[in-house]
GROMACS .gro file of C-alpha atoms in nm:
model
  155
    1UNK     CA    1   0.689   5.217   1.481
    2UNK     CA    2   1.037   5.190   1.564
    3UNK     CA    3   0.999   4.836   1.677
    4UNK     CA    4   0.796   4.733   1.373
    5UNK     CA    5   1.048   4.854   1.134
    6UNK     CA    6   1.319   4.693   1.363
    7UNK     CA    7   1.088   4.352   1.337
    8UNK     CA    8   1.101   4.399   0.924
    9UNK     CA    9   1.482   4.451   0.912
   10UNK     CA   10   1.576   4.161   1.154
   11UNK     CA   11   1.346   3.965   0.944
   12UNK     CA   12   1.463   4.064   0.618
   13UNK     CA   13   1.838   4.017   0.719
   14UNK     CA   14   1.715   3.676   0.816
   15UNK     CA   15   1.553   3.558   0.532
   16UNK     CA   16   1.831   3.638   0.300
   17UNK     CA   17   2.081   3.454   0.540
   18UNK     CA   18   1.842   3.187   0.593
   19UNK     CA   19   1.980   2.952   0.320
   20UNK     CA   20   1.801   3.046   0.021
   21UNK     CA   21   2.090   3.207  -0.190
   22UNK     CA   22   2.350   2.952  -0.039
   23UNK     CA   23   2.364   2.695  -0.314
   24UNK     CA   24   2.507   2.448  -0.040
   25UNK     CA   25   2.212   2.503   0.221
   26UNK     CA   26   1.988   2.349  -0.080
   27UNK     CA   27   2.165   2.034  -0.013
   28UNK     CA   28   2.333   2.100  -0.332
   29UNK     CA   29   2.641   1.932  -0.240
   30UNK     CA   30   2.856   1.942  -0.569
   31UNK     CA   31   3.232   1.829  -0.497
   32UNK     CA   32   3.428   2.173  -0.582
   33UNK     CA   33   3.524   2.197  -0.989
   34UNK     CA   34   3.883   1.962  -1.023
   35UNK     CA   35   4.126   2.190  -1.242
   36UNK     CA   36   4.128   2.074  -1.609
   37UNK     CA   37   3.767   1.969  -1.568
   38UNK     CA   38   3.470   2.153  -1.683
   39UNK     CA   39   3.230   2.292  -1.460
   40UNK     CA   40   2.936   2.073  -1.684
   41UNK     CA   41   2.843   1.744  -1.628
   42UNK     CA   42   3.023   1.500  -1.891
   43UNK     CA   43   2.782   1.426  -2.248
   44UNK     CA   44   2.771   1.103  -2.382
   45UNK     CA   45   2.960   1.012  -2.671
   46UNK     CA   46   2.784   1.004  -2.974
   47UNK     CA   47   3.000   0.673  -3.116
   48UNK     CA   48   2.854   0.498  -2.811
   49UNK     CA   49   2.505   0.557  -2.839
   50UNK     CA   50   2.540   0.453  -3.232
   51UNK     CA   51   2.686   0.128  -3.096
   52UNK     CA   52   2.435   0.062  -2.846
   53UNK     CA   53   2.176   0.152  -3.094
   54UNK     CA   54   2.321  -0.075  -3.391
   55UNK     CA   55   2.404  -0.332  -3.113
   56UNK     CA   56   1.992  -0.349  -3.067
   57UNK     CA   57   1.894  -0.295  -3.434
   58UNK     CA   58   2.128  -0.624  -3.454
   59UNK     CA   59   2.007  -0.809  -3.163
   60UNK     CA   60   1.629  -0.762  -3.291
   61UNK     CA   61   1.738  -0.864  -3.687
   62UNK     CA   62   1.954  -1.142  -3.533
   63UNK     CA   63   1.639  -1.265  -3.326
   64UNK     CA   64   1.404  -1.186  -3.672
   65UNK     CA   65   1.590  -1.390  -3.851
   66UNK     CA   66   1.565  -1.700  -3.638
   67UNK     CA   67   1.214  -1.648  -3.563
   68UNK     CA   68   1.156  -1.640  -3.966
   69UNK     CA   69   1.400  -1.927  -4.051
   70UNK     CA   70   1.168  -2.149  -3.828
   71UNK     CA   71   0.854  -2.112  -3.895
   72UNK     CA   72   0.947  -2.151  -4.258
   73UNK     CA   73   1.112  -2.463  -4.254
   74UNK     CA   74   0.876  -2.597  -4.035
   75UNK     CA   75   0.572  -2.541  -4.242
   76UNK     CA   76   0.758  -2.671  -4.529
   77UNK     CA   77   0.835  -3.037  -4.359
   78UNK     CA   78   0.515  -3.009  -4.239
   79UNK     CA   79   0.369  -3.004  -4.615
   80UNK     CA   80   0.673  -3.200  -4.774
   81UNK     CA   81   0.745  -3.447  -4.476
   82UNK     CA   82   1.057  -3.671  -4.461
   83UNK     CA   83   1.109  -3.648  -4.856
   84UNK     CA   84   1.320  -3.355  -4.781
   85UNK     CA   85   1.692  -3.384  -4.785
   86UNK     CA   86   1.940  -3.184  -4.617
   87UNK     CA   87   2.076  -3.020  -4.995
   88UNK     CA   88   1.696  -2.962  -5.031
   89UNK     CA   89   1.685  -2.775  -4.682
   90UNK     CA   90   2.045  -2.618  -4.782
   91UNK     CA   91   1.904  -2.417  -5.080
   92UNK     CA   92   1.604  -2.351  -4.993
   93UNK     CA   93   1.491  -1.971  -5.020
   94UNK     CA   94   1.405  -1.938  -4.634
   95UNK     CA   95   1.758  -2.052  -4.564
   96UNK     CA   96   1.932  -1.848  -4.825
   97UNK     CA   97   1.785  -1.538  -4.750
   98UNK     CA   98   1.825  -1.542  -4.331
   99UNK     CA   99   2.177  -1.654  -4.397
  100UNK     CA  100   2.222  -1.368  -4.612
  101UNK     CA  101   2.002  -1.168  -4.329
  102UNK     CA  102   2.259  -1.325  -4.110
  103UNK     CA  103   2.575  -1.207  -4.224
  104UNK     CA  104   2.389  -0.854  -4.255
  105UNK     CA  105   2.336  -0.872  -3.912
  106UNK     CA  106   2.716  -0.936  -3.841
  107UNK     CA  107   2.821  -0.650  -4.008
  108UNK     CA  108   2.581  -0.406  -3.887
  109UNK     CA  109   2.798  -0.587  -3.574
  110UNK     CA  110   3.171  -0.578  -3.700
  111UNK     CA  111   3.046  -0.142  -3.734
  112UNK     CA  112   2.900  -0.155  -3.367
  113UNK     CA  113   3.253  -0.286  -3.238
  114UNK     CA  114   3.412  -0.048  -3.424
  115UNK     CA  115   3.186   0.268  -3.322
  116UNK     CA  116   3.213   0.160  -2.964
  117UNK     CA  117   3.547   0.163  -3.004
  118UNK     CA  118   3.570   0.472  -3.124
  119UNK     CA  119   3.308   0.599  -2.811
  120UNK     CA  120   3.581   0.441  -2.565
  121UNK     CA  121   3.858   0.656  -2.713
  122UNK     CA  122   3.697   1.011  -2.698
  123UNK     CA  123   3.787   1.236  -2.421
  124UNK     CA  124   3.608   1.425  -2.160
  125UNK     CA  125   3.283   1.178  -2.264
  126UNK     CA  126   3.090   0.917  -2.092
  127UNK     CA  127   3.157   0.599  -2.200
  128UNK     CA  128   2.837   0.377  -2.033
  129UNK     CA  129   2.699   0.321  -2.388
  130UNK     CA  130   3.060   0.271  -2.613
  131UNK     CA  131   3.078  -0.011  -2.347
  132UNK     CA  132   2.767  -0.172  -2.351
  133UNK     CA  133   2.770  -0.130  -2.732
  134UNK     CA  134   3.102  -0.275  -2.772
  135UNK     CA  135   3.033  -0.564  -2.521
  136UNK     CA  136   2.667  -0.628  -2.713
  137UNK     CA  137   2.871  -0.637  -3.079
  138UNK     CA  138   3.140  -0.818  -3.006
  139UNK     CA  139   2.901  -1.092  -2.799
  140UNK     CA  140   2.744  -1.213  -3.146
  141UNK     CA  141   3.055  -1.172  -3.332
  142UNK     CA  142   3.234  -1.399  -3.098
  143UNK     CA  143   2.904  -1.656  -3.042
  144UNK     CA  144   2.958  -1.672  -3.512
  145UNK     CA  145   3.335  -1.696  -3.466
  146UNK     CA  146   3.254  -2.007  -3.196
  147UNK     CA  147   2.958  -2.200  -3.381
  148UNK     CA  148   3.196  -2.178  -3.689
  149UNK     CA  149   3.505  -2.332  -3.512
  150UNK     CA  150   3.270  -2.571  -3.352
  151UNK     CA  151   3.198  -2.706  -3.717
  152UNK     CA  152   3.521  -2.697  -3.818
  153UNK     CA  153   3.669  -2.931  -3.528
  154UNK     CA  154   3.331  -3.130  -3.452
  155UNK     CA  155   3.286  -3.278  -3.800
   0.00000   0.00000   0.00000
């Protein structure tokens, strides 16, 4: 009996030294908490994820627009044919309203720069989204700011 209960103890001191409560013996290899830092991992800033969002709901209105704009001017030179003249194309409703979907677009940008900017400034956050949604923003606002100059100085 003496060597049975001998057997348990030995194996119960084993088990609980065998790695199980040692966080480390998990392979939970965490560097050791900096001073200043919190022991959590970092959120994500709430800016940036409204700039990456807006930077999408831009990119898909931006690409909705285009697709529209098309296919309505091309069914109406299809049915009106070469009669057409470029004030006629200028004022017609298709272009109005996906130039005015247009410049909705670029706002909805001009507030994704700025919320992304905002996402870049906040402390003790992640900033992966505040830069993707500031670099996403700012790519159509400078692509509008470089088709207008390209008027400008090519005609």
């Amino acid at each position: 009996m003496d060597h049975q209960n001998t057997n348990n103890s030995e194996m119960n001191n084993t088990s609980s030294h065998s790695g199980y409560s040692d966080p480390n013996a998990l392979g939970n290899t965490f560097p050791p908490d900096l001073p200043g830092t919190p022991a959590e991992r970092l959120k994500h800033s709430g800016p940036g994820i409204s700039s990456f969002i807006v930077g999408l709901v831009a990119l898909l209105g931006h690409i909705a627009t285009f697709v529209l704009l098309f296919l309505a001017l091309n069914n109406t030179i299809q049915l009106l044919g070469s009669s057409l003249s470029r004030e006629d194309l200028a004022f017609h409703p298709a272009v109005v309203l996906s130039s005015l979907a247009f410049l909705v677009c670029l706002v909805l940008n001009l507030s994704g720069v700025i919320l992304g900017i905002i996402g870049l400034v906040l402390k003790n956050r992640r900033k992966v989204f505040a830069i993707i949604g500031l670099i996403l923003n700012a790519l159509f606002i400078l692509l509008f700011v470089g088709l207008i100059l390209r008027e400008i100085y090519l005609t």
